[in-house]
Coordinates of C-alpha atoms and ligand atoms in Angstrom, one line a residue:
X1 CA 222.0 -54.6 244.3
X2 CA 221.3 -58.1 245.6
X3 CA 218.4 -58.7 243.4
X4 CA 220.7 -58.2 240.4
X5 CA 223.0 -61.0 241.4
X6 CA 223.0 -63.4 238.6
X7 CA 224.0 -67.0 238.6
X8 CA 225.5 -68.0 235.3
X9 CA 225.9 -71.6 234.6
X10 CA 227.4 -73.0 231.5
X11 CA 226.2 -76.5 231.2
X12 CA 225.4 -78.5 228.1
X13 CA 225.9 -75.3 226.2
X14 CA 223.0 -73.7 228.0
X15 CA 223.4 -70.5 229.8
X16 CA 220.9 -70.0 232.6
X17 CA 220.5 -66.7 234.4
X18 CA 218.8 -66.8 237.7
X19 CA 218.0 -63.4 239.2
X20 CA 218.1 -63.4 243.0
X21 CA 220.1 -66.5 243.5
X22 CA 222.9 -65.4 245.9
X23 CA 225.7 -67.7 244.8
X24 CA 228.8 -66.5 243.2
X25 CA 228.6 -67.9 239.6
X26 CA 232.3 -68.8 239.7
X27 CA 231.5 -71.3 242.5
X28 CA 229.3 -73.4 240.3
X29 CA 231.1 -73.3 237.0
X30 CA 232.5 -76.7 237.5
X31 CA 229.2 -78.2 238.7
X32 CA 228.3 -81.0 236.3
X33 CA 224.6 -81.3 237.2
X34 CA 221.9 -79.0 236.0
X35 CA 220.3 -76.1 237.8
X36 CA 216.8 -75.4 236.3
X37 CA 214.4 -72.6 236.7
X38 CA 212.0 -74.2 234.2
X39 CA 208.5 -74.1 235.7
X40 CA 208.1 -77.8 234.7
X41 CA 210.9 -78.6 237.2
X42 CA 210.1 -75.9 239.8
X43 CA 206.4 -76.6 240.1
X44 CA 206.6 -80.3 241.1
X45 CA 209.4 -79.4 243.6
X46 CA 207.0 -76.9 245.2
X47 CA 204.5 -79.6 246.1
X48 CA 204.5 -83.1 247.7
X49 CA 202.3 -86.1 248.1
X50 CA 200.3 -84.4 250.9
X51 CA 199.2 -81.6 248.6
X52 CA 198.6 -79.5 251.7
X53 CA 201.5 -77.0 251.5
X54 CA 203.3 -75.2 248.7
X55 CA 206.7 -73.5 248.7
X56 CA 208.4 -72.4 245.6
X57 CA 212.2 -72.8 245.3
X58 CA 214.3 -70.5 243.2
X59 CA 215.7 -73.4 241.3
X60 CA 215.9 -77.1 241.1
X61 CA 219.3 -78.9 240.9
X62 CA 219.7 -82.3 239.3
X63 CA 223.0 -83.7 240.5
X64 CA 224.9 -86.5 238.7
X65 CA 227.2 -87.3 241.6
X66 CA 228.0 -86.7 245.3
X67 CA 230.6 -84.2 244.2
X68 CA 227.8 -82.2 242.5
X69 CA 225.8 -82.2 245.7
X70 CA 228.9 -81.2 247.7
X71 CA 229.7 -78.3 245.3
X72 CA 226.2 -76.9 245.4
X73 CA 226.0 -77.1 249.2
X74 CA 229.4 -75.6 249.6
X75 CA 228.4 -72.7 247.4
X76 CA 225.3 -72.1 249.5
X77 CA 227.3 -72.4 252.7
X78 CA 229.9 -69.9 251.6
X79 CA 227.4 -67.5 250.1
X80 CA 227.2 -64.2 251.9
X81 CA 223.5 -64.5 252.2
X82 CA 221.5 -67.3 253.9
X83 CA 220.5 -69.8 251.1
X84 CA 218.6 -72.9 252.1
X85 CA 219.1 -76.2 250.2
X86 CA 216.7 -79.1 250.5
X87 CA 217.2 -82.6 249.3
X88 CA 214.1 -84.0 247.7
X89 CA 213.8 -87.8 247.3
X90 CA 210.5 -88.7 245.7
X91 CA 208.5 -85.9 247.4
X92 CA 206.3 -88.3 249.3
X93 CA 206.2 -86.2 252.4
X94 CA 202.9 -84.8 253.7
X95 CA 203.6 -81.4 255.0
X96 CA 206.3 -79.8 252.9
X97 CA 209.3 -81.5 254.6
X98 CA 211.3 -81.6 251.3
X99 CA 210.3 -78.1 250.1
X100 CA 212.1 -74.9 250.5
X101 CA 211.1 -71.3 249.9
X102 CA 213.6 -69.1 248.0
X103 CA 216.2 -71.8 248.1
X104 CA 217.4 -74.6 245.9
X105 CA 215.8 -78.1 245.9
X106 CA 218.2 -80.9 245.0
X107 CA 216.2 -83.4 243.2
X108 CA 217.8 -86.7 244.3
X109 CA 215.7 -89.2 242.5
X110 CA 216.5 -90.1 238.9
X111 CA 213.4 -88.3 237.6
X112 CA 214.1 -86.7 234.2
X113 CA 214.3 -83.0 234.2
X114 CA 212.6 -81.1 231.5
X115 CA 214.5 -79.6 228.6
X116 CA 217.5 -81.9 228.8
X117 CA 218.5 -84.1 225.9
X118 CA 218.9 -87.8 227.0
X119 CA 222.2 -87.9 225.0
X120 CA 223.9 -85.3 227.2
X121 CA 222.2 -86.2 230.5
X122 CA 224.4 -88.0 232.9
X123 CA 222.9 -90.1 235.8
X124 CA 224.0 -90.7 239.4
X125 CA 225.9 -94.0 240.0
X126 CA 224.0 -97.2 239.5
X127 CA 223.4 -99.7 242.3
X128 CA 226.3 -102.0 243.0
X129 CA 225.8 -105.3 244.6
X130 CA 228.5 -107.0 246.7
X131 CA 227.3 -110.6 246.6
X132 CA 229.8 -112.2 248.9
X133 CA 229.6 -109.4 251.5
X134 CA 225.8 -109.4 251.1
X135 CA 225.4 -105.7 250.8
X136 CA 224.8 -103.1 248.1
X137 CA 225.8 -99.5 247.5
X138 CA 223.0 -97.3 246.2
X139 CA 222.7 -93.6 245.3
X140 CA 220.8 -91.7 248.0
X141 CA 218.0 -90.7 245.6
X142 CA 217.5 -94.3 244.4
X143 CA 213.9 -95.5 244.7
X144 CA 213.4 -98.7 246.7
X145 CA 211.7 -100.4 243.7
X146 CA 214.9 -100.0 241.8
X147 CA 217.0 -101.1 244.7
X148 CA 214.9 -104.3 244.8
X149 CA 215.2 -104.8 241.1
X150 CA 219.0 -104.5 241.1
X151 CA 219.5 -106.8 244.1
X152 CA 217.2 -109.5 242.7
X153 CA 219.5 -109.8 239.7
X154 CA 221.9 -111.4 242.2
X155 CA 219.3 -113.5 244.0
X156 CA 219.5 -111.1 247.0
X157 CA 217.2 -108.5 248.5
X158 CA 217.2 -106.0 251.4
X159 CA 215.6 -107.3 254.6
X160 CA 213.5 -104.4 255.9
X161 CA 211.0 -102.5 253.8
X162 CA 208.3 -99.9 253.6
X163 CA 204.8 -100.9 252.4
X164 CA 205.3 -98.8 249.3
X165 CA 208.5 -98.9 247.2
X166 CA 208.3 -95.6 245.2
X167 CA 210.1 -93.8 248.0
X168 CA 213.8 -92.8 248.0
X169 CA 216.5 -94.4 250.1
X170 CA 217.6 -91.0 251.5
X171 CA 213.9 -90.1 252.3
X172 CA 213.1 -93.2 254.3
X173 CA 216.5 -93.3 256.0
X174 CA 215.8 -89.8 257.2
X175 CA 212.7 -91.1 259.0
X176 CA 213.1 -94.8 259.8
X177 CA 211.5 -96.9 257.1
X178 CA 209.0 -99.3 258.6
X179 CA 206.8 -102.2 257.6
X180 CA 205.7 -105.7 258.6
X181 CA 209.4 -106.9 258.7
X182 CA 210.4 -104.2 261.3
X183 CA 209.6 -106.4 264.3
X184 CA 212.1 -108.9 263.1
X185 CA 214.9 -106.9 261.3
X186 CA 214.4 -103.5 262.8
X187 CA 213.5 -100.5 260.6
X188 CA 215.5 -99.7 257.5
X189 CA 217.8 -97.5 259.5
X190 CA 218.9 -100.6 261.4
X191 CA 219.9 -102.3 258.1
X192 CA 222.5 -99.9 256.8
X193 CA 226.2 -100.4 257.2
X194 CA 227.6 -97.1 255.9
X195 CA 226.6 -93.8 254.4
X196 CA 228.2 -91.0 252.3
X197 CA 226.8 -87.7 253.5
X198 CA 227.3 -84.1 252.3
X199 CA 227.1 -82.1 255.5
X200 CA 225.8 -78.5 255.6
X201 CA 229.4 -77.2 255.1
X202 CA 229.6 -78.8 251.7
X203 CA 232.0 -81.6 252.8
X204 CA 231.5 -85.1 251.7
X205 CA 232.0 -87.6 254.6
X206 CA 231.7 -91.3 254.9
X207 CA 230.2 -92.5 258.1
X208 CA 229.4 -95.8 259.9
X209 CA 229.5 -97.4 263.4
X210 CA 233.3 -97.0 263.3
X211 CA 233.9 -93.9 261.2
X212 CA 232.3 -90.6 262.1
X213 CA 229.7 -92.6 264.3
X214 CA 228.1 -89.4 265.6
X215 CA 227.2 -88.2 262.1
X216 CA 226.0 -91.8 261.2
X217 CA 223.6 -92.0 264.1
X218 CA 222.5 -88.3 263.7
X219 CA 221.6 -88.8 260.0
X220 CA 219.6 -91.9 260.5
X221 CA 216.1 -90.7 261.3
X222 CA 217.6 -87.2 261.3
X223 CA 214.9 -85.6 259.1
X224 CA 217.5 -84.3 256.7
X225 CA 219.0 -81.9 259.3
X226 CA 222.7 -82.9 259.2
X227 CA 223.5 -83.8 255.7
X228 CA 222.4 -85.1 252.4
X229 CA 222.8 -88.9 252.0
X230 CA 224.4 -89.6 248.6
X231 CA 225.2 -93.3 249.1
X232 CA 223.9 -95.9 251.4
X233 CA 225.3 -99.4 251.9
X234 CA 222.3 -101.7 252.5
X235 CA 222.3 -105.1 254.1
X236 CA 221.0 -108.0 252.0
X237 CA 219.7 -111.5 252.4
X238 CA 219.0 -114.3 249.9
X239 CA 215.8 -113.2 248.3
X240 CA 212.7 -115.4 249.0
X241 CA 210.9 -116.5 245.8
X242 CA 207.3 -116.6 247.0
X243 CA 205.1 -115.4 249.7
X244 CA 202.0 -116.9 251.4
X245 CA 200.0 -113.8 252.4
X246 CA 197.2 -114.2 254.9
X247 CA 194.5 -112.1 256.5
X248 CA 192.3 -113.1 259.4
X249 CA 189.7 -111.1 261.3
X250 CA 189.0 -110.2 264.9
X251 CA 186.1 -108.4 266.6
X252 CA 187.9 -108.5 270.0
X253 CA 190.7 -105.9 270.2
X254 CA 192.6 -107.6 273.0
X255 CA 192.6 -111.0 271.1
X256 CA 193.9 -109.1 268.1
X257 CA 196.7 -107.3 269.9
X258 CA 197.5 -110.3 272.0
X259 CA 198.1 -112.3 268.8
X260 CA 200.1 -109.5 267.2
X261 CA 202.3 -109.3 270.3
X262 CA 202.7 -113.0 270.4
X263 CA 203.8 -113.1 266.8
X264 CA 206.4 -110.4 267.1
X265 CA 207.8 -111.9 270.3
X266 CA 208.9 -115.0 268.3
X267 CA 211.8 -113.0 266.8
X268 CA 213.6 -113.5 270.1
X269 CA 213.6 -117.3 269.7
X270 CA 216.1 -118.3 267.1
X271 CA 215.2 -121.3 265.0
X272 CA 211.6 -121.0 265.9
X273 CA 209.0 -120.9 263.1
X274 CA 207.6 -117.4 262.7
X275 CA 205.9 -115.2 260.1
X276 CA 208.2 -112.9 258.2
X277 CA 205.7 -110.0 258.1
X278 CA 203.2 -108.9 260.7
X279 CA 200.9 -105.9 260.1
X280 CA 197.2 -105.3 260.6
X281 CA 194.5 -102.7 260.1
X282 CA 191.3 -101.4 261.6
X283 CA 188.0 -101.6 259.8
X284 CA 185.3 -99.2 260.8
X285 CA 184.1 -98.4 257.3
X286 CA 181.5 -100.6 255.9
X287 CA 183.0 -102.9 253.2
X288 CA 186.4 -101.2 253.3
X289 CA 185.1 -98.8 250.7
X290 CA 188.1 -96.5 251.1
X291 CA 190.7 -99.2 251.7
X292 CA 193.2 -99.1 248.9
X293 CA 194.2 -102.7 249.7
X294 CA 190.6 -103.9 249.4
X295 CA 191.5 -105.7 246.2
X296 CA 192.8 -108.5 248.4
X297 CA 189.2 -109.3 249.3
X298 CA 187.9 -109.5 245.8
X299 CA 187.5 -112.9 244.1
X300 CA 188.8 -115.5 244.6
X301 CA 188.1 -114.4 248.1
X302 CA 184.6 -112.9 247.9
X303 CA 183.5 -112.0 251.4
X304 CA 181.1 -109.6 253.0
X305 CA 182.9 -108.0 255.9
X306 CA 179.7 -107.1 257.5
X307 CA 178.8 -110.7 258.0
X308 CA 181.5 -110.8 260.8
X309 CA 180.4 -107.9 262.9
X310 CA 177.3 -106.3 264.3
X311 CA 176.4 -103.0 262.6
X312 CA 178.5 -100.2 264.0
X313 CA 181.1 -102.5 265.4
X314 CA 184.8 -102.3 264.7
X315 CA 186.8 -105.1 263.1
X316 CA 190.5 -105.7 263.2
X317 CA 192.4 -107.5 260.4
X318 CA 195.7 -109.2 261.1
X319 CA 197.9 -109.4 258.1
X320 CA 200.7 -111.9 258.1
X321 CA 203.0 -113.3 255.5
X322 CA 205.5 -116.1 255.2
X323 CA 208.3 -116.1 252.7
X324 CA 209.5 -119.3 251.1
X325 CA 211.5 -120.9 248.3
X326 CA 210.0 -123.1 245.7
X327 CA 212.2 -125.9 247.0
X328 CA 210.3 -125.8 250.3
X329 CA 206.9 -125.4 248.8
X330 CA 205.8 -128.7 250.2
X331 CA 206.1 -127.7 253.8
X332 CA 204.7 -124.1 253.6
X333 CA 201.1 -125.2 254.1
X334 CA 202.0 -127.1 257.2
X335 CA 204.1 -124.4 258.6
X336 CA 201.5 -121.7 258.1
X337 CA 198.8 -124.0 259.6
X338 CA 200.7 -124.7 262.8
X339 CA 201.4 -121.0 263.2
X340 CA 197.8 -120.1 262.7
X341 CA 196.7 -122.7 265.2
X342 CA 198.0 -120.7 268.0
X343 CA 196.0 -117.6 267.1
X344 CA 192.5 -116.5 268.3
X345 CA 190.9 -115.0 265.2
X346 CA 187.3 -115.5 264.0
X347 CA 187.7 -119.1 262.7
X348 CA 185.8 -118.7 259.5
X349 CA 187.8 -115.6 258.4
X350 CA 191.0 -116.9 256.9
X351 CA 191.9 -115.4 253.5
X352 CA 195.1 -116.5 251.9
X353 CA 196.8 -115.8 248.6
X354 CA 200.2 -116.8 247.2
X355 CA 202.4 -114.6 245.0
X356 CA 205.9 -113.8 243.9
X357 CA 208.1 -112.0 246.5
X358 CA 208.5 -109.0 244.2
X359 CA 204.7 -108.7 243.7
X360 CA 204.1 -108.9 247.4
X361 CA 206.6 -106.1 248.1
X362 CA 205.2 -104.0 245.3
X363 CA 201.6 -104.6 246.3
X364 CA 200.6 -101.0 247.1
X365 CA 201.7 -99.9 243.6
X366 CA 198.7 -101.8 242.2
X367 CA 196.4 -99.8 244.3
X368 CA 198.1 -96.6 243.3
X369 CA 197.5 -97.4 239.6
X370 CA 193.9 -98.2 240.4
X371 CA 193.4 -94.9 242.4
X372 CA 195.2 -92.9 239.8
X373 CA 192.9 -94.2 237.1
X374 CA 190.0 -92.9 239.1
X375 CA 191.7 -89.5 239.9
X376 CA 191.9 -90.4 243.6
X377 CA 195.7 -90.4 244.0
X378 CA 196.6 -86.8 243.5
X379 CA 194.4 -85.5 246.2
X380 CA 195.2 -83.9 249.6
X381 CA 196.4 -86.4 252.2
X382 CA 196.1 -85.2 255.8
X383 CA 197.9 -88.3 257.2
X384 CA 198.7 -88.9 260.9
X385 CA 201.3 -91.5 261.9
X386 CA 201.7 -92.3 265.6
X387 CA 203.9 -94.6 267.7
X388 CA 201.9 -95.7 270.7
X389 CA 203.3 -97.5 273.7
X390 CA 201.9 -101.1 274.1
X391 CA 200.5 -100.4 277.6
X392 CA 198.2 -97.7 276.2
X393 CA 197.0 -99.3 273.0
X394 CA 193.7 -100.6 274.5
X395 CA 192.9 -97.2 275.8
X396 CA 193.7 -95.8 272.4
X397 CA 191.3 -98.3 270.8
X398 CA 188.4 -97.2 273.1
X399 CA 189.0 -93.5 272.7
X400 CA 189.9 -93.4 269.0
X401 CA 188.9 -96.4 267.0
X402 CA 185.7 -96.9 268.9
X403 CA 185.2 -93.2 269.7
X404 CA 186.6 -90.2 267.8
X405 CA 186.6 -92.0 264.4
X406 CA 182.9 -92.6 264.1
X407 CA 182.1 -94.8 261.2
X408 CA 184.0 -93.2 258.3
X409 CA 187.8 -93.2 258.0
X410 CA 188.5 -91.9 254.5
X411 CA 191.4 -94.3 254.1
X412 CA 193.1 -97.3 255.6
X413 CA 194.2 -97.3 259.3
X414 CA 197.2 -99.5 259.9
X415 CA 198.1 -100.9 263.2
X416 CA 201.1 -103.1 264.1
X417 CA 203.6 -103.6 266.9
X418 CA 207.4 -103.5 266.8
X419 CA 210.2 -104.5 269.1
X420 CA 212.2 -101.5 270.4
X421 CA 215.4 -103.6 270.8
X422 CA 215.7 -103.7 267.0
X423 CA 216.0 -99.9 267.0
X424 CA 219.3 -98.2 267.4
X425 CA 218.9 -96.0 270.5
X426 CA 221.6 -93.6 269.4
X427 CA 219.9 -92.7 266.1
X428 CA 217.8 -89.5 265.8
X429 CA 214.4 -91.3 265.5
X430 CA 212.1 -90.9 268.6
X431 CA 210.1 -93.8 270.0
X432 CA 208.0 -94.3 273.1
X433 CA 209.6 -95.5 276.3
X434 CA 208.5 -99.1 276.1
X435 CA 210.0 -102.3 274.8
X436 CA 207.0 -102.8 272.4
X437 CA 205.2 -100.0 270.7
X438 CA 202.6 -99.8 267.9
X439 CA 202.5 -97.9 264.7
X440 CA 199.0 -96.5 264.1
X441 CA 198.7 -94.9 260.7
X442 CA 195.7 -92.9 259.6
X443 CA 196.2 -92.7 255.8
X444 CA 193.4 -90.4 254.8
X445 CA 192.5 -89.0 251.4
X446 CA 190.4 -85.9 250.9
X447 CA 187.5 -86.2 248.5
X448 CA 185.4 -83.5 247.0
X449 CA 182.4 -85.8 246.7
X450 CA 180.5 -83.5 249.1
X451 CA 180.7 -85.9 252.1
X452 CA 181.5 -83.8 255.1
X453 CA 183.5 -86.7 256.7
X454 CA 185.9 -86.7 253.7
X455 CA 186.6 -83.0 253.7
X456 CA 190.0 -81.6 254.5
X457 CA 188.6 -79.6 257.4
X458 CA 186.9 -82.6 259.0
X459 CA 189.9 -84.8 258.7
X460 CA 192.4 -82.2 259.9
X461 CA 190.1 -81.5 262.9
X462 CA 189.9 -85.2 263.6
X463 CA 193.7 -85.5 263.6
X464 CA 193.8 -82.7 266.1
X465 CA 191.1 -84.4 268.3
X466 CA 193.2 -87.6 268.3
X467 CA 196.3 -85.8 269.4
X468 CA 194.4 -83.8 272.1
X469 CA 192.8 -87.0 273.4
X470 CA 196.2 -88.7 273.7
X471 CA 197.5 -85.7 275.5
X472 CA 194.6 -85.5 277.9
X473 CA 194.6 -89.3 278.5
X474 CA 198.4 -89.2 279.2
X475 CA 199.2 -91.5 276.3
X476 CA 202.8 -90.6 275.4
X477 CA 202.7 -90.9 271.7
X478 CA 205.5 -90.0 269.4
X479 CA 204.7 -88.8 265.9
X480 CA 206.3 -90.8 263.1
X481 CA 207.1 -88.6 260.1
X482 CA 206.6 -85.8 262.6
X483 CA 205.2 -82.4 261.7
X484 CA 205.5 -79.5 264.0
X485 CA 205.8 -75.8 263.4
X486 CA 207.0 -74.5 266.7
X487 CA 210.4 -75.1 268.3
X488 CA 208.8 -75.9 271.7
X489 CA 206.9 -78.8 270.0
X490 CA 210.1 -80.1 268.6
X491 CA 211.8 -79.9 272.0
X492 CA 208.9 -81.9 273.4
X493 CA 209.2 -84.4 270.6
X494 CA 213.0 -85.0 271.1
X495 CA 212.8 -84.8 274.9
X496 CA 216.2 -85.6 276.4
X497 CA 217.7 -86.0 272.9
X498 CA 217.1 -82.3 272.1
X499 CA 220.4 -81.0 273.4
X500 CA 222.3 -83.6 271.5
X501 CA 220.2 -82.9 268.4
X502 CA 221.2 -79.2 268.6
X503 CA 224.8 -80.0 269.2
X504 CA 224.9 -82.2 266.0
X505 CA 223.2 -79.3 264.2
X506 CA 225.9 -76.9 265.3
X507 CA 228.5 -79.3 264.2
X508 CA 227.2 -80.4 260.8
X509 CA 224.9 -77.7 259.6
X510 CA 225.9 -74.5 261.5
X511 CA 224.1 -72.1 259.2
X512 CA 220.9 -74.2 259.3
X513 CA 220.5 -74.3 255.5
X514 CA 219.5 -78.0 255.2
X515 CA 215.9 -79.4 255.1
X516 CA 214.3 -76.2 256.3
X517 CA 210.9 -77.6 255.3
X518 CA 211.0 -79.6 258.6
X519 CA 210.6 -76.3 260.5
X520 CA 212.9 -77.4 263.3
X521 CA 215.5 -74.6 263.2
X522 CA 215.4 -71.0 262.2
X523 CA 218.2 -69.5 260.0
X524 CA 221.5 -69.0 261.7
X525 CA 222.4 -65.5 260.5
X526 CA 225.1 -64.8 263.0
X527 CA 227.9 -65.2 260.5
X528 CA 226.4 -63.2 257.7
X529 CA 227.5 -59.6 257.3
X530 CA 224.8 -58.1 255.1
X531 CA 221.5 -59.6 256.5
X532 CA 219.9 -56.3 257.0
X533 CA 218.5 -56.3 253.5
Ligands
FAD1 C1 202.0 -93.9 249.6 C2 203.0 -93.8 250.8 C3 203.3 -94.9 251.5 C4 204.3 -94.8 252.5 N1 204.5 -96.0 253.2 C5 205.5 -95.9 254.2 C6 205.8 -97.1 254.9 O1 205.2 -98.2 254.7 N2 206.8 -97.0 255.9 C7 207.4 -95.9 256.1 O2 208.3 -95.9 257.0 N3 207.1 -94.7 255.5 C8 206.1 -94.8 254.5 N4 205.8 -93.6 253.9 C9 206.5 -92.4 254.3 C10 207.8 -92.1 253.6 O3 208.8 -93.0 254.1 C11 208.3 -90.7 253.9 O4 207.3 -89.8 253.5 C12 209.6 -90.5 253.2 O5 210.1 -89.2 253.6 C13 209.3 -90.4 251.7 O6 210.5 -90.5 251.0 P1 210.8 -89.5 249.8 O7 212.0 -90.0 249.2 O8 209.6 -89.2 249.0 O9 211.2 -88.2 250.8 P2 210.9 -86.7 250.6 O10 209.5 -86.4 250.8 O11 211.5 -86.3 249.2 O12 211.9 -86.1 251.7 C14 211.6 -86.4 253.1 C15 212.6 -85.7 254.0 O13 213.9 -86.3 253.8 C16 214.8 -85.4 253.3 N5 215.6 -86.1 252.3 C17 215.2 -86.6 251.2 N6 216.3 -87.2 250.5 C18 217.3 -87.1 251.4 C19 218.7 -87.5 251.3 N7 219.2 -88.2 250.2 N8 219.5 -87.2 252.3 C20 219.0 -86.5 253.4 N9 217.8 -86.1 253.5 C21 216.9 -86.4 252.5 C22 214.0 -84.2 252.7 O14 214.7 -83.0 252.8 C23 212.8 -84.2 253.6 O15 213.1 -83.5 254.8 C24 204.9 -93.6 252.8 C25 204.6 -92.5 252.1 C26 203.6 -92.5 251.1 C27 203.3 -91.3 250.4
NAG2 C1 214.7 -105.0 236.4 O1 214.3 -104.0 235.5 C2 214.7 -104.3 234.2 C3 214.4 -103.1 233.4 O2 213.0 -102.7 233.6 C4 214.0 -105.6 233.7 O3 214.4 -105.9 232.4 C5 214.5 -106.7 234.6 O4 213.8 -107.9 234.3 C6 214.2 -106.4 236.1 N1 214.7 -107.4 236.9 C7 214.0 -108.1 237.8 C8 214.8 -109.1 238.6 O5 212.8 -107.9 238.0
NAG3 C1 177.4 -93.3 260.9 O1 177.5 -92.2 261.9 C2 176.5 -91.2 261.6 C3 176.8 -90.1 262.6 O2 177.1 -90.6 263.9 C4 175.1 -91.8 261.8 O3 174.2 -90.8 261.5 C5 175.0 -93.0 260.7 O4 173.8 -93.6 260.9 C6 176.1 -94.0 260.9 N1 176.0 -94.9 259.8 C7 176.2 -96.2 260.0 C8 176.1 -97.1 258.8 O5 176.4 -96.7 261.1
NAG4 C1 225.8 -70.1 263.8 O1 226.9 -69.9 262.9 C2 228.1 -69.5 263.5 C3 229.1 -69.3 262.4 O2 229.1 -70.3 261.4 C4 228.6 -70.7 264.4 O3 229.8 -70.3 265.1 C5 227.5 -70.9 265.5 O4 227.9 -72.0 266.3 C6 226.2 -71.2 264.8 N1 225.1 -71.3 265.8 C7 224.3 -72.4 265.9 C8 223.3 -72.4 266.9 O5 224.5 -73.4 265.1

């Protein structure tokens, strides 16, 4: 009988029948979004940026409002069969975190669904800027590029970013959202005043430090486990106009990390001159062949990286930026120079460029377009992102950058430190137990060019070796954008927060229907009567 359950939706004069979808059609008759089973909608929702896993949902839902999301989740929650529901932002996960098998994917970003006339399509609420209060309200599926665009109209901008802006607000807030500003402003989850969240029971709740604080903290970095973010209130600052963007090189790792740690310590000294952005990357590949940011080094900065290092050596590039206003353009040279004076890089290796703030923030998109044009964007991405305690970073360098990696990386390797006191300890995100910790990001792309070192097997195995090395060397890393498949591994990941995490799950998503692609919880079937089939 169950397979004959039909969902009937009358929307835009279309009637869609979905065999096997266990929702009472009456529950959804008022839903104003659109549920689609068109393969042109279902296929993209079955995949993500990683291109490593594939799970096909029964249908894709395009909501126009938080109420739409609430109604769909409510219908799934009250369904007499277990029906998973996953929010999908921009699908830029690596390992199927936004996918769901035999459930419904809620497509949160504004992407156009197929087969819908523009004249009848409604869209989620547009960003709304509160200039005086210096914050803005945005739809949970909004992409950061659009958030930036809207805020700039008011001369304002969010403070904390990711390197790449074609990610959704709900997606990055479910992880942390980090970049070169994090040492100073904290991750994106530290720059949110308030959220609207549809919890796993289908209720729409507003939460903040003062209102439903447990839900607020659980959702931030919560890997989509407790609710679907439909609105975020994001903190703003006056937008800088221009950016001086600088790269300098090191062959000595301790000089490199010493300088990075010095630069991020300046946040604690109010009024003191500092860079606004501190990142860095590791160069083991001759000529940055695979580095998608290599365009920085092309003319007017022609340079042969190899002239700075003996063959087979490892180089480290510190990347820093200072924001400024055209009104202070006269002093920027001086300020940058006095900051650089205190650093210990290879003195002949200063590369500087100057650009609009918007172009700086959107820099990775240029590389995306370049890679796309060569067919190198839509390829498998076996990425590995680790938080590493400061006390172990030198050991990690010896064992991994100068050891396991060899001389090919198949993509950029980012490395930069952050201050833990800028992170909310009560959120769901896990960090190492030290006041300063590093992000090390292995952003690999698989290539079918026949080189063994760029094959999926080789790169996946290398990721495993790196994790095993950390384990054996007693380096207590935490995965960022974590991926585990066994509950024991999740328990280890969350450590002493695990019990609290489970308690929040019981409270906000008791049937375990949300974000099942994270593979943290198994279905809670205890309240269903007819599970036997
Ligand atoms: C090219 C590239 C560059 C990146 N750069 C950075 C970077 O600089 N810094 C950084 O921190 N991260 C970075 N990331 C990682 C990125 O932040 C995460 O992959 C993030 O999850 C992607 O956002 P998304 O909107 O595509 O999420 P999705 O992949 O769609 O979803 C991720 C998870 O969040 C859940 N989710 C999605 N929307 C919501 C919502 N509204 N409410 C609740 N849960 C939701 C999903 O169910 C899923 O579990 C990068 C990723 C890529 C591909
Ligand atoms: C924002 O985007 C719109 C539409 O693409 C464009 O016309 C406008 O100039 C952009 N605003 C800014 C500040 O870039
Ligand atoms: C890279 O490493 C491989 C295997 O260790 C070695 O054969 C090769 O010579 C190295 N290439 C360079 C340029 O160092
Ligand atoms: C499973 O669901 C039942 C009924 O909704 C609930 O009482 C119970 O607490 C849930 N268990 C967990 C572990 O969430």
